[in-house]
PDB file of C-alpha atoms in Angstrom:
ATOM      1  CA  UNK A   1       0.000   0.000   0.000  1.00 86.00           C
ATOM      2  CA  UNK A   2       2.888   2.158   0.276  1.00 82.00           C
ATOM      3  CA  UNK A   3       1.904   5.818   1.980  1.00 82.00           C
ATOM      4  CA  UNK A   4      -1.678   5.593   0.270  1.00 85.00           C
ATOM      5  CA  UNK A   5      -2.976   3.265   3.440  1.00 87.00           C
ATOM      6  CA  UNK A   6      -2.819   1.885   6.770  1.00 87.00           C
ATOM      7  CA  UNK A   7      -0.386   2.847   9.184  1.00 89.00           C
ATOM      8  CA  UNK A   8       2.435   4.125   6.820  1.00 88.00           C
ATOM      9  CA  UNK A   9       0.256   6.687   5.898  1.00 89.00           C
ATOM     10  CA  UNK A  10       1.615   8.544   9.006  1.00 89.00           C
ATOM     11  CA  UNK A  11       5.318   8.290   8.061  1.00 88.00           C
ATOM     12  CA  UNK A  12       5.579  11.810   6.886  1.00 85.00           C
ATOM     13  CA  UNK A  13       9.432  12.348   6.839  1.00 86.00           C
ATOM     14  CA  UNK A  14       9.382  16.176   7.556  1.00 86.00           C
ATOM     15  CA  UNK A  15       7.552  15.109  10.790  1.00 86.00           C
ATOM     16  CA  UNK A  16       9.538  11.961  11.464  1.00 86.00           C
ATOM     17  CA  UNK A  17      13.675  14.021  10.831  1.00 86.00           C
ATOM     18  CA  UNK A  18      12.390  16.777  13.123  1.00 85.00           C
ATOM     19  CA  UNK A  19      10.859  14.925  16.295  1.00 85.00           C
ATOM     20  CA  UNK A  20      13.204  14.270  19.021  1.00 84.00           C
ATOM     21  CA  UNK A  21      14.897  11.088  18.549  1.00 86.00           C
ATOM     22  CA  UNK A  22      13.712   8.558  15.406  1.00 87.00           C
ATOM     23  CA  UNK A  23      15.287   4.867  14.923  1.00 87.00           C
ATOM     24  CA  UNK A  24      14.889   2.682  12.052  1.00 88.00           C
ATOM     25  CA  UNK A  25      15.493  -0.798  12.098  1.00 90.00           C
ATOM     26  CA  UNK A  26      15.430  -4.092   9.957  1.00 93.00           C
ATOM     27  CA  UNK A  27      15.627  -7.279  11.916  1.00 92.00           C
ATOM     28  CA  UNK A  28      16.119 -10.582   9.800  1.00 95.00           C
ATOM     29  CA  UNK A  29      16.161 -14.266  11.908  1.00 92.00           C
ATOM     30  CA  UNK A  30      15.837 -17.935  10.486  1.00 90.00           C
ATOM     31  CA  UNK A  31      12.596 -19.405  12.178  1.00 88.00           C
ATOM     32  CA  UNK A  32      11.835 -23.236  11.822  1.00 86.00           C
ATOM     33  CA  UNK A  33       9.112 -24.070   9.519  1.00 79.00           C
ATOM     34  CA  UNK A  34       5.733 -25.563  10.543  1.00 74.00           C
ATOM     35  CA  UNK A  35       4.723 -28.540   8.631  1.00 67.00           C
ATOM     36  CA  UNK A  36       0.797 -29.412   8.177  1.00 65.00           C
ATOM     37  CA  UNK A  37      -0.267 -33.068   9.125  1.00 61.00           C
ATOM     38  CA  UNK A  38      -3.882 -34.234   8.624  1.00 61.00           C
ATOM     39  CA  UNK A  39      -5.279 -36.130  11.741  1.00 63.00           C
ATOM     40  CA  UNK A  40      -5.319 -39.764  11.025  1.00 63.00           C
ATOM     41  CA  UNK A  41      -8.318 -41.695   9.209  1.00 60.00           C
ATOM     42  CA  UNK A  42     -11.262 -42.678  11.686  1.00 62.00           C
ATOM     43  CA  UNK A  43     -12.984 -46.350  11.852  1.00 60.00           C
ATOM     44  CA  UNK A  44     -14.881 -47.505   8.669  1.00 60.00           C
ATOM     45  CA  UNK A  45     -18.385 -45.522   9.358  1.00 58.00           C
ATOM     46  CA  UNK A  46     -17.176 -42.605  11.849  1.00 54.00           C
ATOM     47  CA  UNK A  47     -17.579 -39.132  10.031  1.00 58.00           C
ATOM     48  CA  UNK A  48     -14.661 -37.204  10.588  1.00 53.00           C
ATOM     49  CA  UNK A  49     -14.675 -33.117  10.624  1.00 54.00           C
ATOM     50  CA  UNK A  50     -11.593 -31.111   9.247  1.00 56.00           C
ATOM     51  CA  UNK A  51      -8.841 -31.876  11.655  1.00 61.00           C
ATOM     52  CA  UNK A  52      -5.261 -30.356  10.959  1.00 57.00           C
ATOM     53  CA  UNK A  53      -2.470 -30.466  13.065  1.00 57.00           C
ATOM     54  CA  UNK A  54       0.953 -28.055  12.872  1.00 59.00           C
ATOM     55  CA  UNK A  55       3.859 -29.926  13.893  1.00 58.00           C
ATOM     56  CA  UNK A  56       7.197 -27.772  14.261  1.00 58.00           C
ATOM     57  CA  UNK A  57      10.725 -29.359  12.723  1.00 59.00           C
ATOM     58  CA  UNK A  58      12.051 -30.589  15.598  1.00 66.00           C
ATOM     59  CA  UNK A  59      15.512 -30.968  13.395  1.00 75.00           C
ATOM     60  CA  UNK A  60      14.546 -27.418  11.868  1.00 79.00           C
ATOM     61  CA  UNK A  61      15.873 -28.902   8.482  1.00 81.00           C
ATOM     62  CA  UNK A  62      13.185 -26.947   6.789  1.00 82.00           C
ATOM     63  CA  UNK A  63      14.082 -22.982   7.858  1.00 86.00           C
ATOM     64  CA  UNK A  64      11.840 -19.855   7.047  1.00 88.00           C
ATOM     65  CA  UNK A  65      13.122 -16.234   6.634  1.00 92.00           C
ATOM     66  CA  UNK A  66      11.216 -13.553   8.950  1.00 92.00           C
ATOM     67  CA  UNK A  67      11.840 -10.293   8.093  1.00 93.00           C
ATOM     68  CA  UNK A  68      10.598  -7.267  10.733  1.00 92.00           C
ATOM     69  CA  UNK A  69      10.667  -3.684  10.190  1.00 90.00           C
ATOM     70  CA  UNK A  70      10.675  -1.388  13.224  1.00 91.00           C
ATOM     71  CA  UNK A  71      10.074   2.904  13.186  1.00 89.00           C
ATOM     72  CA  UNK A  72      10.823   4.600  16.641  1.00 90.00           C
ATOM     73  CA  UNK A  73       9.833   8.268  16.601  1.00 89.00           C
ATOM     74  CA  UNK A  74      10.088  10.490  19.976  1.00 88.00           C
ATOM     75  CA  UNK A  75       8.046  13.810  20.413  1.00 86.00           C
ATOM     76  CA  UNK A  76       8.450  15.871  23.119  1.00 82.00           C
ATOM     77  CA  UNK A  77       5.688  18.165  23.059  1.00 75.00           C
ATOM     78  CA  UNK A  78       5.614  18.831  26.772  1.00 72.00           C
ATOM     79  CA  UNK A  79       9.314  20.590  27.033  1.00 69.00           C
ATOM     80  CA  UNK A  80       8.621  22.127  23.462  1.00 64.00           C
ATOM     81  CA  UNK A  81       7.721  25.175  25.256  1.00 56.00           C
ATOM     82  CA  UNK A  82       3.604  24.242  25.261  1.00 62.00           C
ATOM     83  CA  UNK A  83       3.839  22.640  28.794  1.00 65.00           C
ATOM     84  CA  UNK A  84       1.257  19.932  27.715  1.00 72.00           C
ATOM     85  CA  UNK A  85       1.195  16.520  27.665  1.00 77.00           C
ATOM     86  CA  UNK A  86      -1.964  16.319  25.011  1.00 82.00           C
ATOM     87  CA  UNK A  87      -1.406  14.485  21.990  1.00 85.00           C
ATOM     88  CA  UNK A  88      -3.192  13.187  18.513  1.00 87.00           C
ATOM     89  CA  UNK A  89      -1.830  11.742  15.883  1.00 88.00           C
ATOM     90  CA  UNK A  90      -2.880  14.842  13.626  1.00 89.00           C
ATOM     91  CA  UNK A  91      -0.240  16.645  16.339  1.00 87.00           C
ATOM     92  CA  UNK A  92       2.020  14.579  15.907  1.00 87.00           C
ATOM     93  CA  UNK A  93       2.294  13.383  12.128  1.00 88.00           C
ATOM     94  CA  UNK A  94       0.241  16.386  10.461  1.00 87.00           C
ATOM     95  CA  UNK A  95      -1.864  13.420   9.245  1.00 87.00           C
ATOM     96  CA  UNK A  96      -4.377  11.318  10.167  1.00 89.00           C
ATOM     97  CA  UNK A  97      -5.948   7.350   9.125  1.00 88.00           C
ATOM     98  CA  UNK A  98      -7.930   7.769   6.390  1.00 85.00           C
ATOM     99  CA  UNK A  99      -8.480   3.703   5.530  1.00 84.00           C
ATOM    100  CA  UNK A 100      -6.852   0.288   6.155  1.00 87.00           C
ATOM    101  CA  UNK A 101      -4.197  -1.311   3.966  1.00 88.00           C
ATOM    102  CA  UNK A 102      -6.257  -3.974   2.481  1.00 89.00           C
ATOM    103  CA  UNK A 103      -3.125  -6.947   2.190  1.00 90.00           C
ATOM    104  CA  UNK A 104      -3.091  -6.394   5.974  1.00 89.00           C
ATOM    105  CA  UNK A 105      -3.761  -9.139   8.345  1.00 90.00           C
ATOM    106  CA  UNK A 106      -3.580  -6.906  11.602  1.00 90.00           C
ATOM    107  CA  UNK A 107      -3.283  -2.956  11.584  1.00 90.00           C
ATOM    108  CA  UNK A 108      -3.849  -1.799  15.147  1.00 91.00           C
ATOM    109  CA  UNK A 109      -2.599   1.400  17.224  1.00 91.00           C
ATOM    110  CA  UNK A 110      -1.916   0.648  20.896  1.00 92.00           C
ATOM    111  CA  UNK A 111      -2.056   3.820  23.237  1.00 90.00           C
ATOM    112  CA  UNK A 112      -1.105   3.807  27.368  1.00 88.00           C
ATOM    113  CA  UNK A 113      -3.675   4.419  29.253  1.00 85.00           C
ATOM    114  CA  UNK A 114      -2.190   3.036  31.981  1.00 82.00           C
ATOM    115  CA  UNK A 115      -2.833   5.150  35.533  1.00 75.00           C
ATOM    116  CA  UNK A 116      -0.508   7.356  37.067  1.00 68.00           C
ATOM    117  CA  UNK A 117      -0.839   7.314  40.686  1.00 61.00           C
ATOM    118  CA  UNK A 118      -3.921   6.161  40.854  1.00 56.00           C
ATOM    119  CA  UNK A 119      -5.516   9.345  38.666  1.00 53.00           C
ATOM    120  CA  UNK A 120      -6.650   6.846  36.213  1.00 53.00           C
ATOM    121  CA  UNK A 121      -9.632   9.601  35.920  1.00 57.00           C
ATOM    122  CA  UNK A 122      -7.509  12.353  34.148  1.00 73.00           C
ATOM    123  CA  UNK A 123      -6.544  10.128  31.337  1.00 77.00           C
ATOM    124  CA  UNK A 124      -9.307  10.559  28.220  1.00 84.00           C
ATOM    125  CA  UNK A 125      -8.710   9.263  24.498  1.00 85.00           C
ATOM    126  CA  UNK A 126     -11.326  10.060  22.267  1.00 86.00           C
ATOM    127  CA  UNK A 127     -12.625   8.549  19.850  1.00 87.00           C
ATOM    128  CA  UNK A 128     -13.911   5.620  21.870  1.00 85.00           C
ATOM    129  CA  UNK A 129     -11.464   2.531  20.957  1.00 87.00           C
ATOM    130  CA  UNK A 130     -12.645  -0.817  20.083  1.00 87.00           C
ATOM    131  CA  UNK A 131     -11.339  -2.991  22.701  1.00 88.00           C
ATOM    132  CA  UNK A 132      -8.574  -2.747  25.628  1.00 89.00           C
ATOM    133  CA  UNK A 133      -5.887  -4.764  26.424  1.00 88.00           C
ATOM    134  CA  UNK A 134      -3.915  -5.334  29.587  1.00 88.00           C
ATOM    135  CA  UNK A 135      -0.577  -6.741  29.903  1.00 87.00           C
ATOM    136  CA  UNK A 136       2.332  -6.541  32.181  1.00 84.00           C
ATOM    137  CA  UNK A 137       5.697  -5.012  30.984  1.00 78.00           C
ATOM    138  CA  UNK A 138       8.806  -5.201  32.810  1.00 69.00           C
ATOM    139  CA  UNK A 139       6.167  -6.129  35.967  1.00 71.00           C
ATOM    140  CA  UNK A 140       4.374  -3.518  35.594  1.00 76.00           C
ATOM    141  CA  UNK A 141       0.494  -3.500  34.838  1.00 83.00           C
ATOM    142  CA  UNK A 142       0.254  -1.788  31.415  1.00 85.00           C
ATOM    143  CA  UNK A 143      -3.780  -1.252  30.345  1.00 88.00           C
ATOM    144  CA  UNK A 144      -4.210  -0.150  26.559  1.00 90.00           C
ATOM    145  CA  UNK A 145      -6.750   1.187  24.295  1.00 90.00           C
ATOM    146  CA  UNK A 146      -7.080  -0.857  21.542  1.00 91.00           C
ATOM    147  CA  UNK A 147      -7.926   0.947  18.018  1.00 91.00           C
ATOM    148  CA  UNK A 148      -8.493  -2.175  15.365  1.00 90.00           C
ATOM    149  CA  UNK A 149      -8.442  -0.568  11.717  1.00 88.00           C
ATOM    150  CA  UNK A 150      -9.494  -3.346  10.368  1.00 87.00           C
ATOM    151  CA  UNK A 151     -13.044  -3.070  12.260  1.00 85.00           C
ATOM    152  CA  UNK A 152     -15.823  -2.026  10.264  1.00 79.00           C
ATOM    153  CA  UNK A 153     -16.968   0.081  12.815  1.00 79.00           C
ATOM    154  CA  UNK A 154     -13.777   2.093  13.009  1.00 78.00           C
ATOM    155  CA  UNK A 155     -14.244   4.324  10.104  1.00 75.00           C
ATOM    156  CA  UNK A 156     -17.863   4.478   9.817  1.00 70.00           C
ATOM    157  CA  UNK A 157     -18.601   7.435  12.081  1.00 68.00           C
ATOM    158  CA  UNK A 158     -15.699   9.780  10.257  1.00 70.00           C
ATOM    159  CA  UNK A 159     -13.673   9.749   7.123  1.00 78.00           C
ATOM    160  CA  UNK A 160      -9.927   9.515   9.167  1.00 83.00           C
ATOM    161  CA  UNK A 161      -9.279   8.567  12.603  1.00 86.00           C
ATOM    162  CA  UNK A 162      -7.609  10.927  14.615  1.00 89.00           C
ATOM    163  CA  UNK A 163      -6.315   9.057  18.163  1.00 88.00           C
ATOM    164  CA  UNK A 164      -6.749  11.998  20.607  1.00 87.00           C
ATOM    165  CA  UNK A 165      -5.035  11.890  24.482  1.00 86.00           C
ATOM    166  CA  UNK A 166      -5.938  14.520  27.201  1.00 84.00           C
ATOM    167  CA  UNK A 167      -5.873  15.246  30.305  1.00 78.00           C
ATOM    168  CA  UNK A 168      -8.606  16.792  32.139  1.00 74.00           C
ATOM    169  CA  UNK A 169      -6.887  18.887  34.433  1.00 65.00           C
ATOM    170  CA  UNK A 170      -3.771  20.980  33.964  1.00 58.00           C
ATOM    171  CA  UNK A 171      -0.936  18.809  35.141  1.00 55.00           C
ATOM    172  CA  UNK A 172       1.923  20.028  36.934  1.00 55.00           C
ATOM    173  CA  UNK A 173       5.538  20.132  35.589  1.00 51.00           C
ATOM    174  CA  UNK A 174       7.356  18.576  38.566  1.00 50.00           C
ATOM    175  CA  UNK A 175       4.389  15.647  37.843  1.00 58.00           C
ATOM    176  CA  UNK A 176       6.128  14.171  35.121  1.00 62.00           C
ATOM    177  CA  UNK A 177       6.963  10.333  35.856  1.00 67.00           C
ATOM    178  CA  UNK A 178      10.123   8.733  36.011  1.00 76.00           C
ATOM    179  CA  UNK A 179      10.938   6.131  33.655  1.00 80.00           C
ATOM    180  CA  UNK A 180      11.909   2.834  35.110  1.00 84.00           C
ATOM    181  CA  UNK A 181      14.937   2.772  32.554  1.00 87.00           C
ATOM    182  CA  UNK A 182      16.497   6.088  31.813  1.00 89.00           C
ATOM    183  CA  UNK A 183      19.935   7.041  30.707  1.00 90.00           C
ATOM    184  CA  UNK A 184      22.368  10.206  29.919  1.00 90.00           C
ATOM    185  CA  UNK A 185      25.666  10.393  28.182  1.00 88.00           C
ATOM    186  CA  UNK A 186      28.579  13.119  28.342  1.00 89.00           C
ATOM    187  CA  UNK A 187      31.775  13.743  26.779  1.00 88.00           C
ATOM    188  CA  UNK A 188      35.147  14.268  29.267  1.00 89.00           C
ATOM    189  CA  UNK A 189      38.224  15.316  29.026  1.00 87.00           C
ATOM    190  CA  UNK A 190      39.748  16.232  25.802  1.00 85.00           C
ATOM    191  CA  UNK A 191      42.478  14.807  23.251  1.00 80.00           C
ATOM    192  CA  UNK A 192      43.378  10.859  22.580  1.00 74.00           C
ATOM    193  CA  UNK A 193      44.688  10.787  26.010  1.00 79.00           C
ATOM    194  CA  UNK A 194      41.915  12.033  28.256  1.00 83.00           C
ATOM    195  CA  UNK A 195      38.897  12.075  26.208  1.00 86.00           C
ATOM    196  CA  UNK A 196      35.759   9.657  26.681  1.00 87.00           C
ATOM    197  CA  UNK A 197      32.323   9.147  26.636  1.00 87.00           C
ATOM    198  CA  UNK A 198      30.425   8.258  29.538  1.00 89.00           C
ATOM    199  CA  UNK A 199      26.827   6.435  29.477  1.00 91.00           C
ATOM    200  CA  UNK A 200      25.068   6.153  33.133  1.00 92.00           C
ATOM    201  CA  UNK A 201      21.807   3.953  32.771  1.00 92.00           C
ATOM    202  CA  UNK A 202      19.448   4.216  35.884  1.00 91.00           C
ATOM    203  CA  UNK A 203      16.880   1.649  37.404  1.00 90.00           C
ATOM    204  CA  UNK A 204      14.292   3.407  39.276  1.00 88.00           C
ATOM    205  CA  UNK A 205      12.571   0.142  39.822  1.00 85.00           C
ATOM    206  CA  UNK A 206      12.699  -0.357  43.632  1.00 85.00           C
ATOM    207  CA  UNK A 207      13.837  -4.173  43.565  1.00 86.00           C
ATOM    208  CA  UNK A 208      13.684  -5.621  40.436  1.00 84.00           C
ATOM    209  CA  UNK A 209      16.595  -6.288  37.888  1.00 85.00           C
ATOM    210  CA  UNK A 210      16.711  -5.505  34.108  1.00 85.00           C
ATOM    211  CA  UNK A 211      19.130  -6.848  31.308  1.00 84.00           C
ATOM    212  CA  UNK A 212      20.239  -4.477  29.483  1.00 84.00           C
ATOM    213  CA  UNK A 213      21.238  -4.478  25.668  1.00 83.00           C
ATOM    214  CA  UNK A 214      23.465  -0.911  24.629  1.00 82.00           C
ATOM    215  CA  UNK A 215      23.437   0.006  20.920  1.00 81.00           C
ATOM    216  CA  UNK A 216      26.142   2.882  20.641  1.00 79.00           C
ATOM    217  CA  UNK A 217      26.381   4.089  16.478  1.00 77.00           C
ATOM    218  CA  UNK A 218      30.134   5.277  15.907  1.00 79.00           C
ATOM    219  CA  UNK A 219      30.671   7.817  13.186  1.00 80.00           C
ATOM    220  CA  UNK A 220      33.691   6.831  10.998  1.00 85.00           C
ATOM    221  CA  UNK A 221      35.541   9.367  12.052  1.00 83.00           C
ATOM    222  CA  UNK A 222      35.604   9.009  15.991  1.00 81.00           C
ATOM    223  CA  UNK A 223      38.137   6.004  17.252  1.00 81.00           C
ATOM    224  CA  UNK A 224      37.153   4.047  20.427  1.00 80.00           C
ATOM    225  CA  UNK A 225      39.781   2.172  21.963  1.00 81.00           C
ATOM    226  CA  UNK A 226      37.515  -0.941  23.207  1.00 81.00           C
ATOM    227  CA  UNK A 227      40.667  -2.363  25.382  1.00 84.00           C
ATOM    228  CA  UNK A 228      39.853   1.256  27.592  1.00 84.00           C
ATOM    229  CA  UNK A 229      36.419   0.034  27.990  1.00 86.00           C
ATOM    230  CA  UNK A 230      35.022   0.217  31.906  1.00 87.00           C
ATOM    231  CA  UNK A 231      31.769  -0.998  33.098  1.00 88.00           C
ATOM    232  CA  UNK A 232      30.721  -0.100  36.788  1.00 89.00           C
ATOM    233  CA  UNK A 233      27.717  -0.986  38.830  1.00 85.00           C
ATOM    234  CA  UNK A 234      27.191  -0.172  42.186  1.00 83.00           C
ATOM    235  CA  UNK A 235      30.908   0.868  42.495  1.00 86.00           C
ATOM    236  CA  UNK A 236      32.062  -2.736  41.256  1.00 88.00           C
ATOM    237  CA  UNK A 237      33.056  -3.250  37.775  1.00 88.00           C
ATOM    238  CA  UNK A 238      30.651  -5.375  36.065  1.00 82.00           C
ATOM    239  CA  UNK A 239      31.928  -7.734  33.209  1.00 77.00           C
ATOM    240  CA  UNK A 240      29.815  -8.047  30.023  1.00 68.00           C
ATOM    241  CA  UNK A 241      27.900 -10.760  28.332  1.00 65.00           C
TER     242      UNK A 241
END
């Protein structure tokens, strides 16, 4: 469908090079195929309905390709200078969903609704979504609204669907949550000699432990010296996987 429908309609790369932080990302992994077995023939005179089972390659001599395609975008609307944390995708993208990419087999937006404190009666996302989902992330309780595109229901009230978050009360600034995972990075020093770069990553979660995989994109023309490398938790230097 390209950027006529579904959710790529949104990828508008004016919007996307100028939002805080954007990361795109093609993952490609060999997956063992699933091979189709009919359920065996019943006695002489037993009528037998469709039966079909899906036995995995144990051996994985047969291999499939899966091929995933992932767009992170960041916008910071709240330290933009508006002091707001309401959002809609018109906002955001200068767009909205106008239809549903018909060769899709899913097309959904997920939104956080989860509460904040316990003001779970702030939070309003209009329109109305089709269903909610709850899950737990990194043992936390996570509820989301659910907005199906491929429900018929979806687009019959309105042309384009334009996800809408607000809050019904002015929130303060000194409100804003803490992310259980957070990090910073700085430059020291100066020269071959004494220059580095220092990443701290945080856990805010009061007991529980996170692994933690670190991406760090080089340019060409910066040299790390990886036998200079130093990893410290706690005051103890950690060793890698």
């Amino acid at each position: 469908c390209s950027l006529q429908a579904g959710l790529a309609v949104l990828l508008k790369a004016e919007r996307l090079f100028h939002s805080s932080y954007h990361s795109q990302a093609v993952h490609i992994r060999p997956v063992c195929r699933v091979t189709p077995f009919w359920c065996p023939l019943p006695p002489e005179g037993v009528i037998r309905a469709a039966c079909l089972f899906l036995v995995q390659d144990a051996s994985c001599l047969a291999v499939s390709w899966e091929l995933r395609q992932t767009l992170t975008v960041v916008f910071d609307f709240f330290s933009s200078g508006q002091g707001k944390k309401d959002w809609s995708l018109f906002k955001m993208f200068s767009r909205t969903l106008t239809d549903t990419c018909p060769l899709a087999s899913q097309s959904k937006v997920y939104v956080d609704i989860s509460p904040k404190n316990k003001e779970k009666e702030l939070l309003e996302v209009s329109p109305p979504p089709t269903s909610v989902h709850e899950a737990v992330v990194q043992g936390d309780k996570k509820t989301y609204a659910v907005y199906d595109l491929l429900s018929p229901s979806l687009f019959n009230t309105s042309r384009s669907l334009n996800v809408q978050l607000k809050w019904k009360r002015p929130q303060d600034s000194s409100e804003m949550p803490i992310p259980t995972l957070h990090a910073q990075r700085y430059v020291g020093g100066y020269g071959l000699q004494t220059g580095e770069i220092c990443t701290l990553i945080y856990n805010t979660h009061p007991y529980r432990a996170f692994p933690v995989l670190l991406l760090e994109t080089v340019p060409w023309y910066l040299r790390l010296y990886v036998h200079t490398l130093t990893i410290i938790t706690k005051g103890k230097e950690n060793k890698p996987s």
